[in-house]
Amino acid sequence: MTEVLSLSHWINGEKVSAPLEVERRNPSDIAEVVARFPRGGAAQVDQAVAAASAAFDAWSDASPEVRADILDRTGSLLIERRESLGRLLSREEGKTLAEGIGETMRAGRIFRYFAGEALRLHGQNLASVRPGVEIQTWRQPVGVFGLITPWNFPIAIPAWKIAPAIAFGNTVVLKAAGPTPATAEALVAILHEAGLPAGVVNMVIGDGDVGRALVHHRDVVGISFTGSQGVGASVAEGAARRQARVQLEMGGKNPLVILDDADLDRAVAVALDGSFMSTGQRCTASSRLIIQDGIHNRFVAALAEKVAALRVGHALDPRTQVGPAVTEAQAEVSFRYIDIATQAGGRILAGGERLSHQPQGWYVPPTLIADTDPSARINHEEVFGPVASTIRVADYEEALAVANGTEFGLSAGIVTQSLKYARDFQRRAKAGMTMVNLATAGVDYHVPFGGTRGSSHGPREQGFAAADFYTQIKTGYSAA
Ligand code: UN1
């Protein structure tokens, strides 16, 4: 029997226990309790923000080398413990063990990357339009950031918000997603083990009350949020009301275009990865497959065969390729959209039926739905599950128009051997990220991440772009 974790808030470098009101079950086997935890609210957020405010002066004044060392140690500890942390992540969230370990590695590498960035922060020297005057710009830390993270990447997304925030001298309060606080708490514990001073990173466990308290707290200078569009809109509104900076990463309905000249095996492999890995629970998932007429039937038949052969099962079973949905509610969303799509004329080529598994978990079969209309709901609303729809198009221009025909704009992919179409797609796809002969999902950790239109709002996350959100520029003028 694996141990049941009892989680605590982390405030000012200490674990703060509270009644364990909530129980988290393993999505692969709901008989197993993974963790019990408190449900915090505005009172804990007040304490955490006070601790983060008190820690700010010393942390922002610290040598960047001090910050770099702590981030580097955190990265190394995460990488060293990837097996045990990956296992916890898989038990808590439901992605396969290989995916859980891979995500933990990614979190470790993010900390190592931002360890270097702490030392590379730089400004500019410019000539003034006035003779004898010099101008200098430099980037300064901003203050206390509220970080609101989703359940689908329970360690990588907290890492990619915490690491740049603290690398550049800010302090933070983290609100981890309701279903996955255990993995996030493990990360916060490791940061402290790596020598992080008290109060630099705080964590309050809870639901919407915690998020709202952070968004409206007058001492929180910025909110970085990854989650749904509905919540994102209220985060932006709350932050704007008090002039806090805000960064939103929300959904996608990411198109993957397959042109007639595509390498068929490549196209199938890219779609299989993009649509179904991580149980399709990625905002970057390839959920709309837009296929040109000449390759359509061959591609759809080959993909359907691979989808039907995917092994769905317990996240810790090494044979499993697709783990369960994170929660029962999330599994039901997939089933609801499968119904919506078939009622609108979609034809199920793989999956679609409820699975009965022993042990019992929130399993959803990877499902491929063919012959859908570009205007159908399945092609406009995010499912966030292992469900992909296909759309047949006549030529490249129609493919591009369909690809751009939703309100989202996170990631867009094309599979083709034509340089002309690949380049044109990269220029004209209305998305923050474009992929040629690659899945729409699965991004590098050291480059900017983010979308356009309904998918994102505010400065980009990650890579060199992260400094735009987590620092503010000061402009200095001097004359001799
Ligand atoms: C990836 O595709 O590698 O929530 C990362 C999400 C994104 C991260 C996707 N913010 O799915």
PDB file of C-alpha atoms and ligand atoms in Angstrom, residues 106 150 152-153 157 160 226-227 249-250 281-285 384 410 433 440-444 449 461-462, ligand 1:
ATOM      1  CA  ARG A 106      11.317  19.271 -17.974  1.00  0.00           C
ATOM      2  CA  PRO A 150      -3.604  24.009 -13.992  1.00  0.00           C
ATOM      3  CA  ASN A 152      -2.513  18.990 -16.598  1.00  0.00           C
ATOM      4  CA  PHE A 153       1.157  19.836 -16.051  1.00  0.00           C
ATOM      5  CA  ILE A 157       3.778  24.740 -15.274  1.00  0.00           C
ATOM      6  CA  TRP A 160       7.851  27.651 -15.637  1.00  0.00           C
ATOM      7  CA  THR A 226      -2.957  29.017 -17.054  1.00  0.00           C
ATOM      8  CA  GLY A 227      -6.435  27.513 -17.290  1.00  0.00           C
ATOM      9  CA  GLU A 249      -2.592  31.064 -21.131  1.00  0.00           C
ATOM     10  CA  MET A 250      -5.888  29.433 -21.981  1.00  0.00           C
ATOM     11  CA  GLN A 281      -5.120  16.908 -21.891  1.00  0.00           C
ATOM     12  CA  ARG A 282      -2.864  19.572 -23.333  1.00  0.00           C
ATOM     13  CA  CYS A 283      -3.888  23.044 -24.393  1.00  0.00           C
ATOM     14  CA  THR A 284      -1.571  22.434 -27.353  1.00  0.00           C
ATOM     15  CA  ALA A 285      -3.234  19.143 -28.382  1.00  0.00           C
ATOM     16  CA  PHE A 384      -9.332  18.588 -23.290  1.00  0.00           C
ATOM     17  CA  LEU A 410      -2.333  28.756 -29.636  1.00  0.00           C
ATOM     18  CA  MET A 433       3.314  28.768 -32.358  1.00  0.00           C
ATOM     19  CA  THR A 440       1.201  21.002 -32.250  1.00  0.00           C
ATOM     20  CA  ALA A 441       1.959  19.869 -28.695  1.00  0.00           C
ATOM     21  CA  GLY A 442       5.302  19.181 -27.067  1.00  0.00           C
ATOM     22  CA  VAL A 443       7.254  22.398 -26.795  1.00  0.00           C
ATOM     23  CA  ASP A 444      10.819  23.194 -25.802  1.00  0.00           C
ATOM     24  CA  PHE A 449       5.408  29.938 -25.359  1.00  0.00           C
ATOM     25  CA  GLU A 461       5.867  32.891 -21.035  1.00  0.00           C
ATOM     26  CA  GLN A 462       9.237  31.107 -21.007  1.00  0.00           C
TER      27      GLN A 462
HETATM   28  C1  UN1 B   1       3.339  21.120 -24.336  1.00  0.00           C
HETATM   29  O1  UN1 B   1       2.547  20.923 -25.257  1.00  0.00           O
HETATM   30  O2  UN1 B   1       4.466  20.589 -24.309  1.00  0.00           O
HETATM   31  O3  UN1 B   1      -1.546  23.582 -20.508  1.00  0.00           O
HETATM   32  C2  UN1 B   1       3.063  22.028 -23.226  1.00  0.00           C
HETATM   33  C3  UN1 B   1      -0.960  23.212 -21.509  1.00  0.00           C
HETATM   34  C4  UN1 B   1       0.177  24.079 -21.980  1.00  0.00           C
HETATM   35  C5  UN1 B   1       1.465  23.380 -21.983  1.00  0.00           C
HETATM   36  C6  UN1 B   1       1.651  22.499 -23.146  1.00  0.00           C
HETATM   37  N1  UN1 B   1       0.239  25.274 -21.176  1.00  0.00           N
HETATM   38  O4  UN1 B   1      -1.263  22.178 -22.074  1.00  0.00           O
END
